Coordinates of C-alpha atoms in Angstrom, one line a residue:
M1 CA -10.8 1.4 -27.0
S2 CA -7.1 0.2 -27.5
Q3 CA -6.3 -3.4 -27.9
S4 CA -4.6 -3.5 -24.5
A5 CA -7.6 -2.0 -22.8
T6 CA -9.9 -4.5 -24.5
T7 CA -7.7 -7.4 -23.2
I8 CA -7.7 -5.9 -19.7
F9 CA -11.3 -5.3 -19.1
G10 CA -12.7 -8.2 -21.1
A11 CA -16.1 -9.3 -19.9
R12 CA -16.3 -6.7 -17.2
R13 CA -16.2 -3.7 -19.6
D14 CA -19.9 -2.9 -19.0
Q15 CA -19.1 -2.6 -15.2
A16 CA -15.9 -0.6 -15.8
F17 CA -17.6 1.8 -18.3
P18 CA -21.3 1.8 -17.6
T19 CA -23.8 4.1 -19.3
L20 CA -26.0 5.8 -16.7
A21 CA -29.7 5.9 -17.1
E22 CA -31.4 9.3 -17.2
A23 CA -32.8 8.7 -13.8
D24 CA -29.3 8.1 -12.4
I25 CA -28.0 11.2 -14.0
E26 CA -30.8 13.3 -12.5
R27 CA -29.9 11.9 -9.0
M28 CA -26.3 12.9 -9.5
R29 CA -26.9 16.4 -10.7
R30 CA -27.3 17.9 -7.2
F31 CA -23.8 16.9 -6.4
G32 CA -22.2 18.5 -9.4
E33 CA -21.6 21.8 -11.2
A34 CA -22.4 22.4 -14.9
S35 CA -19.4 22.6 -17.2
A36 CA -18.7 22.8 -20.9
Y37 CA -15.7 22.0 -23.1
A38 CA -14.9 23.1 -26.7
A39 CA -13.9 20.5 -29.3
G40 CA -10.2 19.8 -29.0
E41 CA -10.0 21.3 -25.5
H42 CA -7.6 19.5 -23.1
I43 CA -9.7 18.8 -20.0
F44 CA -6.7 17.5 -18.0
E45 CA -3.3 15.9 -18.6
A46 CA -1.6 13.0 -16.8
G47 CA 0.0 14.4 -13.7
D48 CA -2.6 17.1 -13.3
V49 CA -5.4 17.0 -10.7
S50 CA -8.6 16.7 -12.6
P51 CA -11.6 18.9 -11.7
G52 CA -13.5 15.8 -10.4
L53 CA -15.8 13.1 -11.8
I54 CA -17.1 14.4 -15.1
V55 CA -20.6 13.2 -16.1
V56 CA -21.0 13.6 -19.9
L57 CA -24.4 14.9 -21.0
S58 CA -23.6 15.4 -24.7
G59 CA -20.5 15.1 -26.9
K60 CA -17.5 12.8 -26.5
V61 CA -14.3 12.8 -24.4
D62 CA -11.2 10.8 -25.4
I63 CA -9.2 9.2 -22.6
T64 CA -5.7 8.6 -23.8
Q65 CA -2.3 7.4 -22.4
D66 CA 1.1 8.4 -23.5
G67 CA 2.6 5.4 -25.4
K68 CA 6.0 4.8 -26.9
L69 CA 7.7 7.4 -29.1
G70 CA 5.4 10.1 -27.7
R71 CA 2.3 8.7 -29.4
R72 CA -1.0 8.9 -27.6
E73 CA -3.1 5.8 -27.5
T74 CA -6.9 5.9 -26.9
I75 CA -8.1 3.9 -23.9
V76 CA -11.8 4.7 -24.2
T77 CA -14.1 7.3 -25.6
H78 CA -16.8 8.5 -23.2
G79 CA -20.2 9.5 -24.7
P80 CA -23.5 10.7 -23.3
G81 CA -24.3 9.0 -20.0
S82 CA -20.7 8.0 -19.3
F83 CA -18.5 9.5 -16.6
V84 CA -14.8 10.4 -16.7
G85 CA -12.6 9.4 -13.8
E86 CA -11.0 6.6 -11.8
L87 CA -9.7 6.2 -8.2
A88 CA -7.6 9.3 -8.3
Q89 CA -10.8 11.4 -8.4
L90 CA -11.8 9.9 -5.0
S91 CA -9.1 11.8 -3.2
A92 CA -8.2 14.6 -5.7
R93 CA -4.9 12.9 -6.6
P94 CA -3.2 13.7 -10.0
S95 CA -4.6 11.9 -13.0
L96 CA -2.9 9.0 -14.6
V97 CA -4.4 9.6 -18.1
N98 CA -5.2 12.5 -20.4
A99 CA -8.8 13.7 -21.2
Q100 CA -9.6 15.7 -24.3
A101 CA -13.0 16.8 -25.8
A102 CA -13.3 15.1 -29.1
E103 CA -16.3 17.3 -29.9
P104 CA -18.2 20.0 -28.0
V105 CA -19.1 18.6 -24.6
E106 CA -21.8 19.5 -22.1
A107 CA -21.3 17.9 -18.7
F108 CA -21.4 18.4 -14.9
V109 CA -18.4 17.9 -12.6
I110 CA -18.6 16.3 -9.2
S111 CA -15.7 17.3 -7.0
S112 CA -13.9 14.8 -4.8
Q113 CA -15.6 15.9 -1.7
R114 CA -19.1 15.8 -3.3
L115 CA -18.2 12.4 -4.9
R116 CA -17.7 11.0 -1.4
D117 CA -21.1 12.6 -0.4
L118 CA -22.8 10.9 -3.4
M119 CA -21.4 7.5 -2.5
V120 CA -22.8 7.8 1.1
Q121 CA -26.1 9.3 0.3
E122 CA -26.9 7.3 -2.9
A123 CA -25.7 3.9 -1.8
N124 CA -26.8 1.8 -4.8
L125 CA -25.6 4.3 -7.4
G126 CA -22.4 4.9 -5.3
E127 CA -21.7 1.2 -5.4
R128 CA -21.8 1.1 -9.2
I129 CA -19.5 4.1 -9.5
M130 CA -17.1 2.7 -6.9
R131 CA -16.9 -0.6 -8.8
A132 CA -16.2 1.2 -12.0
L133 CA -13.5 3.4 -10.5
I134 CA -11.7 0.3 -9.0
L135 CA -12.0 -1.7 -12.3
R136 CA -10.5 1.2 -14.2
R137 CA -7.5 1.4 -11.8
V138 CA -7.1 -2.4 -12.1
G139 CA -7.0 -2.0 -15.9
L140 CA -4.4 0.7 -15.7
L141 CA -2.3 -1.5 -13.3
E142 CA -2.5 -4.5 -15.6
S143 CA -1.6 -2.5 -18.7
G144 CA 1.9 -1.8 -17.6
T145 CA 2.1 1.2 -19.9
I146 CA 1.2 4.1 -17.8
G147 CA 2.3 6.1 -14.7
P148 CA 5.9 6.9 -13.6
I149 CA 8.7 5.2 -15.5
I150 CA 11.6 3.6 -13.6
V151 CA 14.8 3.2 -15.6
G152 CA 17.7 1.0 -14.4
P153 CA 19.0 -2.5 -14.4
A154 CA 16.2 -4.9 -13.8
D155 CA 17.9 -6.6 -10.9
N156 CA 19.2 -3.4 -9.3
G157 CA 18.2 -3.1 -5.6
D158 CA 17.0 0.4 -5.9
V159 CA 14.9 -0.5 -9.0
L160 CA 13.3 -3.3 -7.0
R161 CA 12.8 -0.9 -4.0
L162 CA 11.0 1.7 -6.1
Q163 CA 9.0 -0.9 -8.1
G164 CA 7.9 -2.6 -4.9
F165 CA 6.8 0.6 -3.3
L166 CA 4.6 1.6 -6.3
A167 CA 3.2 -1.9 -6.5
R168 CA 2.3 -2.0 -2.8
S169 CA 0.8 1.5 -3.2
G170 CA -1.5 0.4 -6.0
Q171 CA 0.2 2.8 -8.5
P172 CA 0.5 1.9 -12.2
H173 CA 4.1 2.3 -13.4
R174 CA 6.6 1.1 -16.0
V175 CA 10.0 -0.3 -15.7
L176 CA 12.6 0.0 -18.5
D177 CA 15.7 -2.2 -18.2
S178 CA 18.6 0.2 -19.0
K179 CA 20.7 -2.7 -20.3
T180 CA 18.2 -3.9 -23.0
D181 CA 15.4 -1.4 -23.6
P182 CA 15.9 1.0 -26.5
C183 CA 13.4 3.4 -25.0
A184 CA 15.8 3.8 -22.0
K185 CA 18.6 4.9 -24.3
T186 CA 16.2 7.5 -25.9
L187 CA 15.3 8.8 -22.5
F188 CA 18.9 9.1 -21.4
E189 CA 19.8 11.1 -24.5
H190 CA 16.8 13.4 -24.0
F191 CA 17.5 14.2 -20.3
H192 CA 21.3 13.8 -20.5
V193 CA 21.3 11.2 -17.8
D194 CA 24.6 9.9 -16.4
P195 CA 24.4 6.1 -16.1
H196 CA 26.0 6.4 -12.6
H197 CA 22.8 8.1 -11.4
L198 CA 20.6 5.1 -12.1
P199 CA 18.0 4.3 -11.4
V200 CA 16.0 7.4 -12.5
V201 CA 12.3 7.9 -12.4
L202 CA 10.3 10.0 -14.9
C203 CA 7.1 11.2 -13.3
P204 CA 3.9 11.9 -15.3
N205 CA 4.4 15.6 -14.8
G206 CA 7.7 15.5 -16.7
R207 CA 10.0 15.8 -13.6
L208 CA 13.0 13.5 -13.5
L209 CA 14.2 12.1 -10.2
L210 CA 17.6 10.5 -9.6
N211 CA 17.3 7.4 -7.4
P212 CA 14.7 9.0 -5.2
A213 CA 13.6 8.0 -1.7
E214 CA 10.0 6.6 -1.6
K215 CA 8.8 9.8 0.0
D216 CA 10.2 11.9 -2.8
L217 CA 8.7 9.7 -5.5
A218 CA 5.3 9.8 -3.7
R219 CA 5.4 13.6 -3.6
C220 CA 6.3 13.8 -7.3
I221 CA 3.3 11.7 -8.4
G222 CA 1.0 13.4 -5.9
L223 CA 0.5 10.4 -3.7
L224 CA 1.9 12.4 -0.7
R225 CA 0.7 15.9 0.0
P226 CA 1.7 18.5 2.7
V227 CA 0.1 18.2 6.1
D228 CA -2.3 21.0 7.1
A229 CA -0.8 22.0 10.5
S230 CA -3.7 24.3 11.3
K231 CA -6.3 21.5 11.2
V232 CA -7.2 19.5 14.3
Y233 CA -8.3 16.0 13.7
D234 CA -10.5 13.9 15.9
V235 CA -8.1 11.0 15.6
A236 CA -4.7 10.4 14.1
I237 CA -4.0 6.7 13.3
V238 CA -0.3 5.7 13.1
G239 CA 0.0 2.6 10.8
A240 CA -2.0 1.6 7.7
G241 CA -2.1 -2.2 8.2
P242 CA -5.3 -4.2 8.9
A243 CA -5.8 -2.7 12.3
G244 CA -5.2 0.9 11.3
L245 CA -7.3 0.8 8.1
A246 CA -10.2 -0.9 10.0
A247 CA -10.0 1.8 12.7
A248 CA -10.0 4.5 9.9
V249 CA -13.0 3.0 8.1
Y250 CA -15.1 2.8 11.2
A251 CA -14.0 6.1 12.7
A252 CA -14.6 8.1 9.5
S253 CA -17.9 6.3 8.7
E254 CA -19.1 7.5 12.2
G255 CA -18.3 11.1 11.5
L256 CA -14.8 11.5 13.1
S257 CA -12.3 13.5 11.1
T258 CA -9.5 11.0 10.6
I259 CA -5.9 11.0 9.3
V260 CA -3.8 7.9 8.7
L261 CA 0.0 7.9 8.6
D262 CA 2.4 5.2 7.5
C263 CA 6.1 5.3 6.7
R264 CA 6.0 2.6 4.0
A265 CA 2.7 1.7 2.2
F266 CA -0.8 0.6 3.1
G267 CA -1.3 -3.0 4.0
G268 CA 1.4 -3.7 6.6
Q269 CA 2.7 -7.3 6.9
A270 CA -0.7 -8.5 5.8
G271 CA -0.1 -7.0 2.3
A272 CA 2.8 -9.4 1.9
S273 CA 0.5 -12.5 2.1
A274 CA 0.3 -14.3 -1.2
R275 CA -3.1 -15.8 -0.3
I276 CA -5.2 -15.6 2.8
E277 CA -7.7 -18.5 2.9
N278 CA -8.9 -18.5 6.4
Y279 CA -10.3 -14.9 6.5
L280 CA -14.0 -14.9 7.1
G281 CA -16.1 -14.2 4.0
F282 CA -13.5 -15.3 1.4
P283 CA -14.0 -19.0 0.9
T284 CA -11.8 -19.0 -2.2
G285 CA -9.1 -16.9 -0.6
I286 CA -7.8 -13.5 -1.3
T287 CA -4.3 -12.0 -1.6
G288 CA -3.2 -9.8 1.2
M289 CA -2.6 -7.0 -1.2
A290 CA -6.1 -7.2 -2.7
L291 CA -7.7 -7.3 0.8
M292 CA -5.8 -4.3 2.0
A293 CA -6.4 -2.3 -1.2
R294 CA -10.1 -2.7 -0.7
A295 CA -9.8 -1.4 2.8
Y296 CA -7.6 1.5 1.7
N297 CA -10.2 2.5 -1.0
Q298 CA -13.0 2.0 1.5
A299 CA -11.3 4.4 4.0
Q300 CA -10.9 7.1 1.2
K301 CA -14.6 6.6 0.3
F302 CA -15.5 7.9 3.8
G303 CA -13.0 10.8 3.6
V304 CA -10.0 9.5 5.5
E305 CA -6.9 11.6 4.8
M306 CA -3.9 9.4 3.9
V307 CA -0.3 10.5 4.5
I308 CA 1.7 7.7 3.1
P309 CA 4.6 7.3 3.1
D310 CA 5.6 9.6 5.8
E311 CA 7.2 8.7 9.1
V312 CA 5.9 9.7 12.6
K313 CA 8.9 10.5 14.7
L314 CA 7.5 11.7 18.0
L315 CA 4.3 11.9 20.0
G316 CA 3.9 15.0 22.2
A317 CA 1.3 17.3 23.7
A318 CA -0.4 20.2 22.1
T319 CA -2.7 23.1 22.9
D320 CA -5.4 25.2 21.1
G321 CA -8.0 22.6 20.6
A322 CA -5.7 19.6 20.1
R323 CA -4.5 17.3 22.9
Y324 CA -1.6 15.8 21.0
Q325 CA 0.7 16.5 18.1
L326 CA 2.8 14.2 16.0
A327 CA 6.1 15.2 14.5
V328 CA 6.0 13.9 10.9
G329 CA 8.5 13.7 8.1
D330 CA 10.3 17.0 7.2
D331 CA 9.3 19.3 10.1
E332 CA 5.6 18.8 9.7
T333 CA 3.1 18.5 12.5
V334 CA -0.3 16.7 12.8
R335 CA -2.6 18.0 15.5
T336 CA -5.2 15.7 16.9
R337 CA -7.6 15.2 19.8
S338 CA -6.7 11.5 20.1
V339 CA -4.2 9.0 18.7
V340 CA -4.5 5.3 17.7
I341 CA -1.2 3.5 17.5
A342 CA -1.3 0.7 14.9
S343 CA 2.3 0.8 13.9
G344 CA 2.6 -3.0 13.8
A345 CA 6.0 -4.6 13.6
R346 CA 9.3 -4.6 11.7
Y347 CA 10.5 -7.7 9.9
R348 CA 13.0 -9.7 12.0
R349 CA 16.4 -10.1 10.4
L350 CA 18.7 -13.1 10.4
D351 CA 21.8 -13.0 12.7
V352 CA 24.2 -13.4 9.8
A353 CA 27.2 -11.1 9.5
N354 CA 26.9 -10.1 5.9
L355 CA 23.1 -10.1 5.5
A356 CA 22.9 -6.4 4.7
E357 CA 25.1 -6.9 1.6
F358 CA 22.4 -8.9 -0.1
E359 CA 19.2 -7.2 1.2
G360 CA 17.1 -5.6 -1.5
T361 CA 18.6 -7.6 -4.3
C362 CA 18.8 -11.3 -3.2
V363 CA 17.4 -11.3 0.4
H364 CA 13.7 -10.6 0.5
Y365 CA 11.1 -10.0 3.2
W366 CA 8.2 -10.0 0.7
A367 CA 7.1 -12.6 -1.9
S368 CA 5.3 -10.8 -4.7
P369 CA 5.2 -11.2 -8.5
I370 CA 8.2 -8.9 -8.7
E371 CA 10.4 -11.3 -6.6
A372 CA 8.9 -14.3 -8.4
R373 CA 10.0 -13.0 -11.8
L374 CA 13.5 -12.4 -10.4
C375 CA 14.0 -16.0 -9.4
G376 CA 11.8 -17.8 -11.9
G377 CA 13.1 -21.4 -12.7
Q378 CA 15.7 -21.3 -9.9
E379 CA 16.0 -23.0 -6.5
V380 CA 15.3 -20.6 -3.6
A381 CA 15.5 -20.9 0.2
L382 CA 12.7 -19.6 2.5
V383 CA 13.2 -19.3 6.3
G384 CA 10.1 -19.4 8.5
A385 CA 7.3 -21.6 9.9
G386 CA 4.3 -19.3 10.3
N387 CA 1.4 -18.8 8.0
S388 CA 3.1 -16.0 6.1
A389 CA 6.0 -18.3 5.4
G390 CA 3.7 -21.1 4.3
Q391 CA 1.7 -18.8 2.0
A392 CA 4.9 -17.5 0.4
A393 CA 6.3 -21.0 -0.1
V394 CA 3.2 -22.2 -1.9
F395 CA 3.2 -19.0 -4.1
L396 CA 6.9 -19.3 -5.0
A397 CA 6.5 -23.0 -5.7
S398 CA 4.4 -22.1 -8.8
H399 CA 7.2 -19.9 -10.2
V400 CA 10.5 -21.5 -9.2
R401 CA 12.2 -24.9 -9.7
K402 CA 12.4 -25.7 -6.0
V403 CA 11.8 -24.2 -2.6
A404 CA 13.9 -25.2 0.4
L405 CA 11.7 -24.3 3.4
L406 CA 13.9 -24.0 6.5
A407 CA 12.4 -24.1 10.0
R408 CA 14.2 -23.9 13.4
G409 CA 11.4 -25.9 15.1
G410 CA 10.8 -29.7 14.9
S411 CA 7.6 -29.4 12.9
L412 CA 5.4 -26.9 11.0
E413 CA 2.3 -28.0 12.8
A414 CA 3.1 -26.0 15.9
S415 CA 3.0 -22.6 14.2
M416 CA 1.3 -23.0 10.8
S417 CA -2.4 -23.6 9.9
R418 CA -3.2 -27.2 9.0
Y419 CA -4.5 -26.4 5.5
L420 CA -1.1 -24.8 4.7
V421 CA 0.9 -27.7 6.1
E422 CA -1.1 -30.1 3.9
R423 CA -0.7 -27.9 0.8
I424 CA 3.0 -27.7 1.3
R425 CA 3.3 -31.4 1.7
A426 CA 1.4 -31.8 -1.6
Q427 CA 3.8 -29.6 -3.5
P428 CA 6.5 -31.8 -5.1
N429 CA 9.0 -29.0 -5.4
I430 CA 8.9 -27.8 -1.7
E431 CA 11.5 -29.5 0.5
V432 CA 10.7 -29.0 4.2
L433 CA 13.8 -29.0 6.4
T434 CA 12.9 -28.7 10.1
G435 CA 15.4 -28.2 12.9
T436 CA 17.5 -26.2 10.5
E437 CA 19.0 -22.8 10.6
V438 CA 21.0 -20.6 8.2
E439 CA 24.8 -20.5 9.0
A440 CA 26.2 -18.3 6.3
L441 CA 25.6 -16.5 3.0
D442 CA 28.3 -16.2 0.3
G443 CA 28.6 -14.1 -2.8
E444 CA 30.2 -10.9 -4.1
E445 CA 29.2 -7.4 -5.2
G446 CA 25.7 -7.8 -3.6
N447 CA 25.0 -11.0 -5.6
L448 CA 24.2 -14.1 -3.5
A449 CA 25.8 -17.3 -4.7
T450 CA 25.4 -19.9 -2.0
V451 CA 23.4 -20.4 1.2
R452 CA 24.8 -22.7 4.0
W453 CA 22.6 -24.1 6.7
R454 CA 23.1 -26.5 9.7
D455 CA 21.0 -29.3 11.0
R456 CA 20.5 -28.4 14.7
S457 CA 20.4 -32.0 15.9
S458 CA 23.3 -33.6 13.9
G459 CA 25.3 -30.5 13.2
A460 CA 25.6 -31.5 9.6
L461 CA 26.2 -28.6 7.2
T462 CA 24.6 -28.2 3.7
T463 CA 25.7 -25.7 1.1
R464 CA 23.6 -25.1 -2.0
P465 CA 23.9 -22.7 -5.0
I466 CA 21.0 -20.4 -4.1
R467 CA 20.7 -16.8 -5.4
H468 CA 17.6 -15.7 -3.6
L469 CA 16.7 -16.1 0.1
F470 CA 13.3 -15.2 1.6
L471 CA 12.9 -14.4 5.3
F472 CA 9.6 -14.8 7.2
I473 CA 10.9 -15.2 10.7
G474 CA 8.5 -13.0 12.6
A475 CA 8.7 -9.4 13.6
D476 CA 9.6 -7.0 16.4
P477 CA 7.3 -4.2 17.6
N478 CA 7.6 -1.0 15.8
T479 CA 7.8 1.2 18.9
D480 CA 11.2 2.9 18.8
W481 CA 9.6 6.2 17.8
L482 CA 7.8 6.2 21.2
A483 CA 11.0 6.3 23.2
Q484 CA 10.3 9.9 24.5
S485 CA 6.5 9.8 24.5
D486 CA 5.8 8.4 27.9
V487 CA 3.8 5.4 26.5
A488 CA 4.5 2.3 28.7
L489 CA 5.9 -0.7 26.9
D490 CA 6.4 -4.3 28.1
A491 CA 9.7 -6.1 28.4
R492 CA 9.7 -7.0 24.7
G493 CA 8.8 -3.5 23.5
F494 CA 5.0 -4.0 22.8
I495 CA 2.6 -1.3 24.1
R496 CA 0.9 -2.0 27.4
T497 CA -2.8 -1.3 27.5
G498 CA -6.0 -2.0 29.5
S499 CA -5.6 -4.0 32.7
D500 CA -1.8 -3.5 32.6
I501 CA -2.4 0.2 33.1
A502 CA -4.2 1.4 36.2
S503 CA -5.4 4.6 34.7
A504 CA -6.6 3.1 31.4
H505 CA -10.3 3.3 30.4
G506 CA -10.9 0.0 28.6
L507 CA -8.9 -2.7 26.9
M508 CA -6.9 -0.6 24.4
E509 CA -6.1 2.7 26.1
T510 CA -2.4 3.1 26.9
S511 CA -0.6 4.9 29.8
R512 CA -1.5 8.2 28.2
S513 CA -5.2 9.2 28.2
G514 CA -6.6 9.4 24.7
V515 CA -3.8 7.3 23.2
F516 CA -4.8 3.8 22.2
A517 CA -2.9 0.8 20.8
I518 CA -4.3 -1.9 18.5
G519 CA -3.2 -4.8 16.4
D520 CA 0.2 -6.5 16.5
V521 CA 1.9 -3.6 18.3
R522 CA -0.3 -4.1 21.4
S523 CA 1.0 -6.3 24.2
G524 CA -1.1 -9.5 24.4
S525 CA -2.9 -9.1 21.1
V526 CA -3.6 -12.1 18.8
K527 CA -1.3 -11.8 15.8
R528 CA -3.9 -12.4 13.1
V529 CA -5.4 -10.3 10.4
A530 CA -9.0 -10.9 11.6
A531 CA -8.0 -10.0 15.2
A532 CA -6.4 -6.8 14.0
V533 CA -9.5 -5.8 12.1
G534 CA -11.6 -6.5 15.1
E535 CA -9.5 -4.3 17.3
G536 CA -9.7 -1.6 14.7
A537 CA -13.4 -1.7 14.9
Q538 CA -13.6 -2.0 18.6
V539 CA -11.3 1.0 19.4
V540 CA -13.7 3.4 17.8
A541 CA -16.2 3.0 20.6
A542 CA -13.3 3.8 23.0
L543 CA -12.5 6.9 20.9
H544 CA -16.1 8.1 21.1
A545 CA -16.1 7.6 24.9
F546 CA -12.8 9.5 25.3
L547 CA -13.9 12.4 23.0
G548 CA -17.1 12.6 25.0
R549 CA -15.3 12.9 28.3
E550 CA -12.9 15.5 26.8
G551 CA -15.8 17.6 25.6
S552 CA -17.1 18.0 29.2
H553 CA -14.0 18.1 31.4
A554 CA -10.8 18.2 29.3
D555 CA -7.6 18.1 31.4
A556 CA -4.4 19.3 29.7
P557 CA -1.7 16.6 29.4
Q558 CA 1.8 17.2 30.7
L559 CA 4.3 18.0 27.9
V560 CA 6.5 15.0 27.3
G561 CA 8.9 14.9 24.4
G562 CA 7.5 18.1 23.0
V563 CA 7.8 18.8 19.2

């Protein structure tokens, strides 16, 4: 194994690369098909979809990554009793590494579908395999030497956008600073890249993209695949935050064919939380990204189909076995018997005239290691007084010289958990400024230079040389896409459900039969991760009841906003 891999896996190498006992291999055989590979044969290359999880019976398989200057570096060599694969094999996504038979190999291959069957039917064995697949992906993420390559100035807004998307999607990737990295120059010369086209992305399959949209990048790396318009799902879930992923896990585990769609990445706003310490079962806390990644992998384990990132544009009626259809992305259609809306909320923006000029480079709605590296050692300002703002302030305080925490209200206690308030007070480099609001942002060419704020009581103005501003000021419901769908909303744009709707069956059904709303987008919901997860679990009972009623006396809905 390479030095980088040794450093990454450390003491958990035995869990990441276990050797299966003969009894375990025999239990797995019924899920696979026999296969053999000649010495030197390329089993699969990075960017290709591998045949599945490969259990080695005899011989050796080298797993390599493409390093600098075109050299291949060995990550690990699998021998008898080992298995080849990582999380990509769980959903038949393109491989991130290369596999080559170092000598003649006898093996059997478990396809993605049969791998999910194995994990359900052989729980103890499935747990060990799942742990290994996750650890292998973690190792690839931490290596920073694999996956698509983003090339451009390190502080460029589009570089940060693409880097953030891949990080939130759990996809290993590399970033080459076009101003300083000699490998970037080599790549430019090879592909004849015009610097005006930066950033560019080199996908593992060899395709070069010029400043792509997230959806185009996702398609290039195999993260996003075409929707099967002929298939009718039991439930389509719009939104992959805590509520949507919880609903997906429970629905799929109970046998409902399930598809999840999200226009950004899995995790929703919860994925932006630097550390959640009051979520049941995690006494030492967990990052929002880690919690949501577990839920995302868990959903795939039960066979949930993920369509991320792809935007749902319209909800309309359908026929031929489907009650509803969703207009998605570029003229695609998802057909389904029921719909769960978990589209959450959009980040609220400051009412400052030139805010857009600095968004993406200096104004941030997310505090991740990417942003922390950008402003390391500097003074930053953070606006907000909720738990997300508190978690972000504490996280940033460990990376920057000073955090100015601005809150409109008179105290943090009214909107923030006590443990976070106490932790903020204990940080010597967090300055809390209550009763304060941002007045103006100044800078040029997209680079923030100063932030000016006003004390609401005294009217006193303060200007500080701050180059990065973080906004955690709440969110508005993400329901604009429902404008022509005849789903009733309240005065603030949240979806009305339950007792607000005379015809609704249960707490979460909307004004359209078979369409449910859960999580932050639902009017009257508790805006907490645990509450969203609870609603995601609860709505599955309502889905079963609705689908049961449909099976006996289905009534065709009226076409509203047809697609």
